[in-house]
Short mmCIF file of C-alpha atoms in Angstrom, two decimals:
data_model
loop_
_atom_site.label_atom_id
_atom_site.label_comp_id
_atom_site.label_asym_id
_atom_site.label_seq_id
_atom_site.Cartn_x
_atom_site.Cartn_y
_atom_site.Cartn_z
CA UNK A 1 63.62 97.47 83.39
CA UNK A 2 61.95 100.78 82.49
CA UNK A 3 61.44 101.16 78.74
CA UNK A 4 61.62 104.51 76.95
CA UNK A 5 57.89 104.43 76.24
CA UNK A 6 57.13 103.88 79.92
CA UNK A 7 59.45 106.74 80.89
CA UNK A 8 57.77 109.14 78.45
CA UNK A 9 54.28 108.27 79.72
CA UNK A 10 55.48 108.55 83.32
CA UNK A 11 56.93 112.01 82.67
CA UNK A 12 53.72 113.08 80.93
CA UNK A 13 51.58 111.86 83.84
CA UNK A 14 53.91 113.50 86.36
CA UNK A 15 53.63 116.77 84.44
CA UNK A 16 49.85 116.40 84.47
CA UNK A 17 49.88 115.90 88.23
CA UNK A 18 52.15 118.80 89.13
CA UNK A 19 50.36 121.23 86.83
CA UNK A 20 47.05 120.02 88.30
CA UNK A 21 48.43 120.56 91.78
CA UNK A 22 49.55 124.07 90.85
CA UNK A 23 46.08 124.86 89.48
CA UNK A 24 44.36 123.39 92.52
CA UNK A 25 46.65 125.33 94.87
CA UNK A 26 45.83 128.60 93.11
CA UNK A 27 42.12 127.78 93.34
CA UNK A 28 42.31 127.10 97.08
CA UNK A 29 44.25 130.33 97.64
CA UNK A 30 41.54 132.23 95.75
CA UNK A 31 38.85 130.69 97.97
CA UNK A 32 37.14 128.69 95.23
CA UNK A 33 34.82 125.82 96.11
CA UNK A 34 35.45 122.16 95.25
CA UNK A 35 34.06 122.61 91.74
CA UNK A 36 36.33 125.59 91.14
CA UNK A 37 39.34 123.61 92.36
CA UNK A 38 38.47 120.74 90.00
CA UNK A 39 38.05 123.08 87.04
CA UNK A 40 41.25 125.03 87.65
CA UNK A 41 43.30 121.90 88.33
CA UNK A 42 41.88 120.16 85.25
CA UNK A 43 42.55 123.17 83.03
CA UNK A 44 46.14 123.50 84.21
CA UNK A 45 46.79 119.76 84.01
CA UNK A 46 45.23 118.92 80.67
CA UNK A 47 45.02 121.98 78.40
CA UNK A 48 48.63 121.92 77.19
CA UNK A 49 48.53 118.22 76.32
CA UNK A 50 45.19 118.54 74.54
CA UNK A 51 46.44 121.42 72.39
CA UNK A 52 49.61 119.46 71.58
CA UNK A 53 47.73 116.34 70.52
CA UNK A 54 45.13 118.22 68.46
CA UNK A 55 47.85 120.10 66.55
CA UNK A 56 49.62 116.81 65.88
CA UNK A 57 46.40 115.16 64.70
CA UNK A 58 46.70 112.62 67.53
CA UNK A 59 42.99 112.42 68.24
CA UNK A 60 41.28 111.81 70.50
CA UNK A 61 43.85 113.52 72.74
CA UNK A 62 45.61 111.33 75.28
CA UNK A 63 43.88 113.25 78.08
CA UNK A 64 40.52 111.95 76.84
CA UNK A 65 41.61 108.60 75.42
CA UNK A 66 43.59 107.40 78.43
CA UNK A 67 41.66 107.55 81.72
CA UNK A 68 44.91 107.82 83.68
CA UNK A 69 45.25 111.47 82.71
CA UNK A 70 41.80 112.39 84.02
CA UNK A 71 42.36 110.36 87.19
CA UNK A 72 45.74 112.00 87.79
CA UNK A 73 44.23 115.47 87.27
CA UNK A 74 41.40 114.56 89.67
CA UNK A 75 43.92 113.27 92.21
CA UNK A 76 45.91 116.50 91.98
CA UNK A 77 42.77 118.59 92.52
CA UNK A 78 41.72 116.57 95.58
CA UNK A 79 45.26 116.69 96.97
CA UNK A 80 45.29 120.48 96.74
CA UNK A 81 41.77 120.72 98.18
CA UNK A 82 42.31 118.37 101.15
CA UNK A 83 45.99 118.88 101.93
CA UNK A 84 46.64 122.50 101.01
CA UNK A 85 48.58 123.31 104.24
CA UNK A 86 50.99 120.44 103.52
CA UNK A 87 51.50 121.48 99.91
CA UNK A 88 51.90 125.08 101.01
CA UNK A 89 54.93 124.22 103.14
CA UNK A 90 56.98 123.83 99.98
CA UNK A 91 59.19 126.74 98.98
CA UNK A 92 57.01 128.96 96.80
CA UNK A 93 54.82 125.94 96.00
CA UNK A 94 53.00 127.20 92.92
CA UNK A 95 56.22 128.45 91.32
CA UNK A 96 58.11 125.21 92.02
CA UNK A 97 55.26 122.98 90.80
CA UNK A 98 54.73 125.19 87.77
CA UNK A 99 58.44 125.02 86.93
CA UNK A 100 58.48 121.24 87.17
CA UNK A 101 55.34 120.92 85.04
CA UNK A 102 56.84 123.34 82.54
CA UNK A 103 59.94 121.20 82.12
CA UNK A 104 58.04 117.91 81.94
CA UNK A 105 55.59 119.09 79.30
CA UNK A 106 58.28 120.85 77.26
CA UNK A 107 60.30 117.66 76.80
CA UNK A 108 57.38 115.27 76.29
CA UNK A 109 55.68 117.69 73.90
CA UNK A 110 58.85 118.13 71.88
CA UNK A 111 59.55 114.41 71.78
CA UNK A 112 56.01 113.61 70.66
CA UNK A 113 56.31 116.19 67.88
CA UNK A 114 59.58 114.63 66.70
CA UNK A 115 57.93 111.22 66.83
CA UNK A 116 55.19 112.50 64.51
CA UNK A 117 57.77 113.66 61.96
CA UNK A 118 57.90 117.40 62.63
CA UNK A 119 61.20 119.13 61.98
CA UNK A 120 63.33 120.23 64.97
CA UNK A 121 62.22 123.88 65.01
CA UNK A 122 58.51 123.01 64.85
CA UNK A 123 59.04 120.36 67.52
CA UNK A 124 60.66 122.87 69.87
CA UNK A 125 57.81 125.33 69.32
CA UNK A 126 55.20 122.66 69.97
CA UNK A 127 57.06 121.63 73.11
CA UNK A 128 56.92 125.23 74.33
CA UNK A 129 53.23 125.52 73.46
CA UNK A 130 52.30 122.35 75.29
CA UNK A 131 54.36 123.51 78.29
CA UNK A 132 52.81 126.96 78.64
CA UNK A 133 49.23 126.15 77.58
CA UNK A 134 47.92 124.75 80.86
CA UNK A 135 49.51 127.43 83.01
CA UNK A 136 48.22 130.18 80.72
CA UNK A 137 44.64 128.89 80.92
CA UNK A 138 44.93 128.53 84.70
CA UNK A 139 46.02 132.15 85.06
CA UNK A 140 43.32 133.45 82.71
CA UNK A 141 40.60 131.65 84.68
CA UNK A 142 41.60 133.58 87.82
CA UNK A 143 41.98 136.83 85.85
CA UNK A 144 45.76 137.01 86.04
CA UNK A 145 48.06 137.96 83.19
CA UNK A 146 49.56 134.59 82.12
CA UNK A 147 53.15 134.09 83.23
CA UNK A 148 54.20 133.48 79.63
CA UNK A 149 53.27 137.09 78.81
CA UNK A 150 55.09 138.64 81.76
CA UNK A 151 58.72 139.65 82.02
CA UNK A 152 59.63 136.42 83.83
CA UNK A 153 61.73 133.77 82.09
CA UNK A 154 59.00 131.21 81.41
CA UNK A 155 58.59 130.32 77.76
CA UNK A 156 62.35 130.70 77.37
CA UNK A 157 62.89 128.02 80.01
CA UNK A 158 60.52 125.68 78.16
CA UNK A 159 62.38 126.42 74.93
CA UNK A 160 65.68 125.42 76.56
CA UNK A 161 64.21 122.12 77.75
CA UNK A 162 62.79 121.31 74.33
CA UNK A 163 66.06 122.32 72.64
CA UNK A 164 67.92 119.82 74.84
CA UNK A 165 65.68 117.06 73.47
CA UNK A 166 66.29 118.11 69.85
CA UNK A 167 70.05 118.43 70.42
CA UNK A 168 70.19 115.03 72.10
CA UNK A 169 68.43 113.39 69.18
CA UNK A 170 70.71 115.15 66.71
CA UNK A 171 73.78 113.89 68.57
CA UNK A 172 72.39 110.36 68.79
CA UNK A 173 72.40 110.32 72.61
CA UNK A 174 70.33 107.92 74.71
CA UNK A 175 66.81 109.32 74.89
CA UNK A 176 66.09 108.56 78.54
CA UNK A 177 68.93 110.64 80.03
CA UNK A 178 68.29 113.37 77.44
CA UNK A 179 64.64 113.69 78.51
CA UNK A 180 65.65 113.93 82.16
CA UNK A 181 68.31 116.51 81.30
CA UNK A 182 65.71 118.56 79.42
CA UNK A 183 63.36 118.56 82.41
CA UNK A 184 66.19 119.59 84.75
CA UNK A 185 67.37 122.34 82.40
CA UNK A 186 63.92 123.88 81.90
CA UNK A 187 62.75 123.56 85.52
CA UNK A 188 66.11 124.67 86.92
CA UNK A 189 66.29 127.75 84.70
CA UNK A 190 62.75 128.72 85.64
CA UNK A 191 63.36 128.36 89.40
CA UNK A 192 66.74 130.12 89.35
CA UNK A 193 65.34 132.97 87.25
CA UNK A 194 62.61 133.59 89.84
CA UNK A 195 64.97 133.37 92.81
CA UNK A 196 67.45 135.74 91.15
CA UNK A 197 64.79 138.02 89.63
CA UNK A 198 65.95 137.43 86.08
CA UNK A 199 63.57 138.59 83.41
CA UNK A 200 63.22 138.46 79.66
CA UNK A 201 64.31 141.60 77.77
CA UNK A 202 61.78 144.40 77.33
CA UNK A 203 61.55 146.88 74.55
CA UNK A 204 63.34 150.17 75.39
CA UNK A 205 60.12 151.89 74.29
CA UNK A 206 57.87 150.07 76.76
#
């Protein structure tokens, strides 16, 4: 039987892998060498979790304290480097992987914040931060404007996923299904918003 703790770690590791794969895929598309792929995949996979843990005072961060995170990030980088044509067959691979990573990190980040005693609003914000951190660093390293700063619905999707976790706890619902629902809500909103060209509101003066 899968325990809640096992599920949370599994979701965190899965988020690490898919964000690492998204970073590695971007690196391969940009023509970077193996070192560049490792750096970009590692940044995308681990940055959000490191920021989350440091802000919570959970040091050393899980990414450095638990070798599984580094190994998963390394595996994602090598997968992107060696099997890029296979990964590239997915529908809009970077966007799909990024959306899944966004949802996974939003819910695990929010849950970890709640576990450390933060109030619901702060927990949601930390969930969003941990979800967008890795992708933002990945984009900056290849001199792109981070998705979180564009018109696309990105941080808003992470906020929805984290809010599902907070609402589920407030209603006393079973945590496992709530975490899964949060991932689905955040990832689904992100993917649908891209496919339908939804965007966050802009100032009328911009």
